[in-house]
Amino acid sequence: QVQLVESGGGLVQPGGSLRLSCAASGFIFSSYAMNWYRQAPGKERELVAGINSAGGVTNYADFVQGRFTISRDNAKNTVYLQMNSLKPEDTAVYYCNVNKRWGQGTQVTVSS
């Protein structure tokens, strides 16, 4: 079955960086576009970034443009989210997504 396991979250100061990873299994990873979403307390889940199956096409929400980078390694069945210049408003649970499947999420907290 499809499994998505996120890691890399944590507590970071404003202006800091984190790299999230999502290890995928149970499907042909290299055939599917992958996405990162996030959900802050009291808010709806929102798309952060997406990447096509080959990794050559990416898209970003306006609120992370220029600060976050999505990438993938099809040999490792893993998708990444490099987050730089983090802001308190980036605090949320970050989820990996493929089609209608979700990981368990990883908490990112940006605070001094």
PDB file of N, CA, C and O in Angstrom, residues 8 15 18 30 32 37 45-46 60 62 68 71 78 81 84-86 89 92 96 101 104-105 107 109:
ATOM      1  N   GLY A   8      12.126  15.610   9.305  1.00  0.00           N
ATOM      2  CA  GLY A   8      12.910  16.824   9.162  1.00  0.00           C
ATOM      3  C   GLY A   8      12.335  18.065   9.815  1.00  0.00           C
ATOM      4  O   GLY A   8      12.970  19.118   9.811  1.00  0.00           O
ATOM      5  N   GLY A  15      14.178  33.245  10.228  1.00  0.00           N
ATOM      6  CA  GLY A  15      15.337  33.411   9.366  1.00  0.00           C
ATOM      7  C   GLY A  15      16.126  32.133   9.152  1.00  0.00           C
ATOM      8  O   GLY A  15      17.015  32.093   8.291  1.00  0.00           O
ATOM      9  N   LEU A  18      15.202  24.728   7.292  1.00  0.00           N
ATOM     10  CA  LEU A  18      14.938  23.316   7.537  1.00  0.00           C
ATOM     11  C   LEU A  18      14.810  22.611   6.202  1.00  0.00           C
ATOM     12  O   LEU A  18      14.391  23.229   5.214  1.00  0.00           O
ATOM     13  N   SER A  30       8.472   7.253  -9.492  1.00  0.00           N
ATOM     14  CA  SER A  30       8.947   8.071 -10.612  1.00  0.00           C
ATOM     15  C   SER A  30       7.847   8.395 -11.622  1.00  0.00           C
ATOM     16  O   SER A  30       8.076   9.166 -12.551  1.00  0.00           O
ATOM     17  N   TYR A  32       4.786   9.644 -10.689  1.00  0.00           N
ATOM     18  CA  TYR A  32       3.780  10.521 -10.089  1.00  0.00           C
ATOM     19  C   TYR A  32       4.347  11.876  -9.681  1.00  0.00           C
ATOM     20  O   TYR A  32       5.450  11.967  -9.133  1.00  0.00           O
ATOM     21  N   TYR A  37       1.992  20.050   1.257  1.00  0.00           N
ATOM     22  CA  TYR A  37       0.942  20.910   1.785  1.00  0.00           C
ATOM     23  C   TYR A  37       1.313  21.265   3.224  1.00  0.00           C
ATOM     24  O   TYR A  37       2.179  20.646   3.835  1.00  0.00           O
ATOM     25  N   ARG A  45      -5.909  23.206   5.151  1.00  0.00           N
ATOM     26  CA  ARG A  45      -4.684  22.720   4.531  1.00  0.00           C
ATOM     27  C   ARG A  45      -4.482  23.446   3.205  1.00  0.00           C
ATOM     28  O   ARG A  45      -5.420  23.631   2.429  1.00  0.00           O
ATOM     29  N   GLU A  46      -3.237  23.856   2.934  1.00  0.00           N
ATOM     30  CA  GLU A  46      -2.958  24.613   1.711  1.00  0.00           C
ATOM     31  C   GLU A  46      -1.740  24.048   1.000  1.00  0.00           C
ATOM     32  O   GLU A  46      -0.806  23.550   1.629  1.00  0.00           O
ATOM     33  N   TYR A  60       4.941  26.743  -6.970  1.00  0.00           N
ATOM     34  CA  TYR A  60       4.988  27.184  -5.578  1.00  0.00           C
ATOM     35  C   TYR A  60       3.826  28.120  -5.280  1.00  0.00           C
ATOM     36  O   TYR A  60       3.387  28.898  -6.133  1.00  0.00           O
ATOM     37  N   ASP A  62       2.414  31.468  -3.687  1.00  0.00           N
ATOM     38  CA  ASP A  62       3.022  32.801  -3.663  1.00  0.00           C
ATOM     39  C   ASP A  62       3.728  33.076  -2.345  1.00  0.00           C
ATOM     40  O   ASP A  62       4.766  33.747  -2.318  1.00  0.00           O
ATOM     41  N   PHE A  68      11.377  28.693  -0.568  1.00  0.00           N
ATOM     42  CA  PHE A  68      11.330  27.232  -0.494  1.00  0.00           C
ATOM     43  C   PHE A  68      11.680  26.625  -1.854  1.00  0.00           C
ATOM     44  O   PHE A  68      11.386  27.223  -2.898  1.00  0.00           O
ATOM     45  N   SER A  71      12.248  19.412  -4.453  1.00  0.00           N
ATOM     46  CA  SER A  71      13.068  18.589  -5.331  1.00  0.00           C
ATOM     47  C   SER A  71      12.741  17.127  -5.051  1.00  0.00           C
ATOM     48  O   SER A  71      12.039  16.813  -4.087  1.00  0.00           O
ATOM     49  N   THR A  78      12.203   9.649  -2.865  1.00  0.00           N
ATOM     50  CA  THR A  78      12.095  10.675  -1.835  1.00  0.00           C
ATOM     51  C   THR A  78      11.880  12.041  -2.469  1.00  0.00           C
ATOM     52  O   THR A  78      12.496  12.375  -3.485  1.00  0.00           O
ATOM     53  N   LEU A  81      11.715  19.216   0.660  1.00  0.00           N
ATOM     54  CA  LEU A  81      11.319  20.617   0.680  1.00  0.00           C
ATOM     55  C   LEU A  81      12.369  21.381   1.476  1.00  0.00           C
ATOM     56  O   LEU A  81      12.456  21.238   2.700  1.00  0.00           O
ATOM     57  N   ASN A  84      14.016  27.985   3.457  1.00  0.00           N
ATOM     58  CA  ASN A  84      14.949  29.012   3.914  1.00  0.00           C
ATOM     59  C   ASN A  84      14.180  30.264   4.324  1.00  0.00           C
ATOM     60  O   ASN A  84      13.008  30.425   3.982  1.00  0.00           O
ATOM     61  N   SER A  85      14.854  31.117   5.040  1.00  0.00           N
ATOM     62  CA  SER A  85      14.259  32.392   5.476  1.00  0.00           C
ATOM     63  C   SER A  85      12.901  32.165   6.121  1.00  0.00           C
ATOM     64  O   SER A  85      11.917  32.848   5.816  1.00  0.00           O
ATOM     65  N   LEU A  86      12.846  31.229   7.026  1.00  0.00           N
ATOM     66  CA  LEU A  86      11.575  30.863   7.645  1.00  0.00           C
ATOM     67  C   LEU A  86      11.012  31.990   8.489  1.00  0.00           C
ATOM     68  O   LEU A  86      11.757  32.756   9.126  1.00  0.00           O
ATOM     69  N   GLU A  89       4.975  32.758  10.499  1.00  0.00           N
ATOM     70  CA  GLU A  89       3.747  32.342   9.819  1.00  0.00           C
ATOM     71  C   GLU A  89       3.918  31.058   9.003  1.00  0.00           C
ATOM     72  O   GLU A  89       2.936  30.535   8.468  1.00  0.00           O
ATOM     73  N   ALA A  92       3.453  25.281  10.986  1.00  0.00           N
ATOM     74  CA  ALA A  92       2.357  24.427  10.534  1.00  0.00           C
ATOM     75  C   ALA A  92       2.824  22.974  10.573  1.00  0.00           C
ATOM     76  O   ALA A  92       4.014  22.700  10.750  1.00  0.00           O
ATOM     77  N   CYS A  96       3.222  15.507   3.055  1.00  0.00           N
ATOM     78  CA  CYS A  96       3.553  15.024   1.725  1.00  0.00           C
ATOM     79  C   CYS A  96       2.286  14.440   1.100  1.00  0.00           C
ATOM     80  O   CYS A  96       1.468  13.832   1.804  1.00  0.00           O
ATOM     81  N   ARG A 101      -3.478  10.523  -1.350  1.00  0.00           N
ATOM     82  CA  ARG A 101      -2.807   9.912  -0.213  1.00  0.00           C
ATOM     83  C   ARG A 101      -1.944  10.946   0.504  1.00  0.00           C
ATOM     84  O   ARG A 101      -1.324  11.795  -0.137  1.00  0.00           O
ATOM     85  N   GLN A 104       1.794  11.339   7.504  1.00  0.00           N
ATOM     86  CA  GLN A 104       1.304  11.680   8.845  1.00  0.00           C
ATOM     87  C   GLN A 104       1.629  13.132   9.214  1.00  0.00           C
ATOM     88  O   GLN A 104       1.069  13.660  10.173  1.00  0.00           O
ATOM     89  N   GLY A 105       2.505  13.728   8.450  1.00  0.00           N
ATOM     90  CA  GLY A 105       2.873  15.114   8.695  1.00  0.00           C
ATOM     91  C   GLY A 105       4.078  15.262   9.608  1.00  0.00           C
ATOM     92  O   GLY A 105       4.383  14.375  10.402  1.00  0.00           O
ATOM     93  N   GLN A 107       5.856  18.429  12.091  1.00  0.00           N
ATOM     94  CA  GLN A 107       5.607  19.754  12.654  1.00  0.00           C
ATOM     95  C   GLN A 107       6.796  20.672  12.406  1.00  0.00           C
ATOM     96  O   GLN A 107       7.950  20.303  12.687  1.00  0.00           O
ATOM     97  N   THR A 109       7.918  24.498  13.526  1.00  0.00           N
ATOM     98  CA  THR A 109       7.619  25.632  14.390  1.00  0.00           C
ATOM     99  C   THR A 109       8.719  26.663  14.237  1.00  0.00           C
ATOM    100  O   THR A 109       9.899  26.358  14.435  1.00  0.00           O
TER     101      THR A 109
END
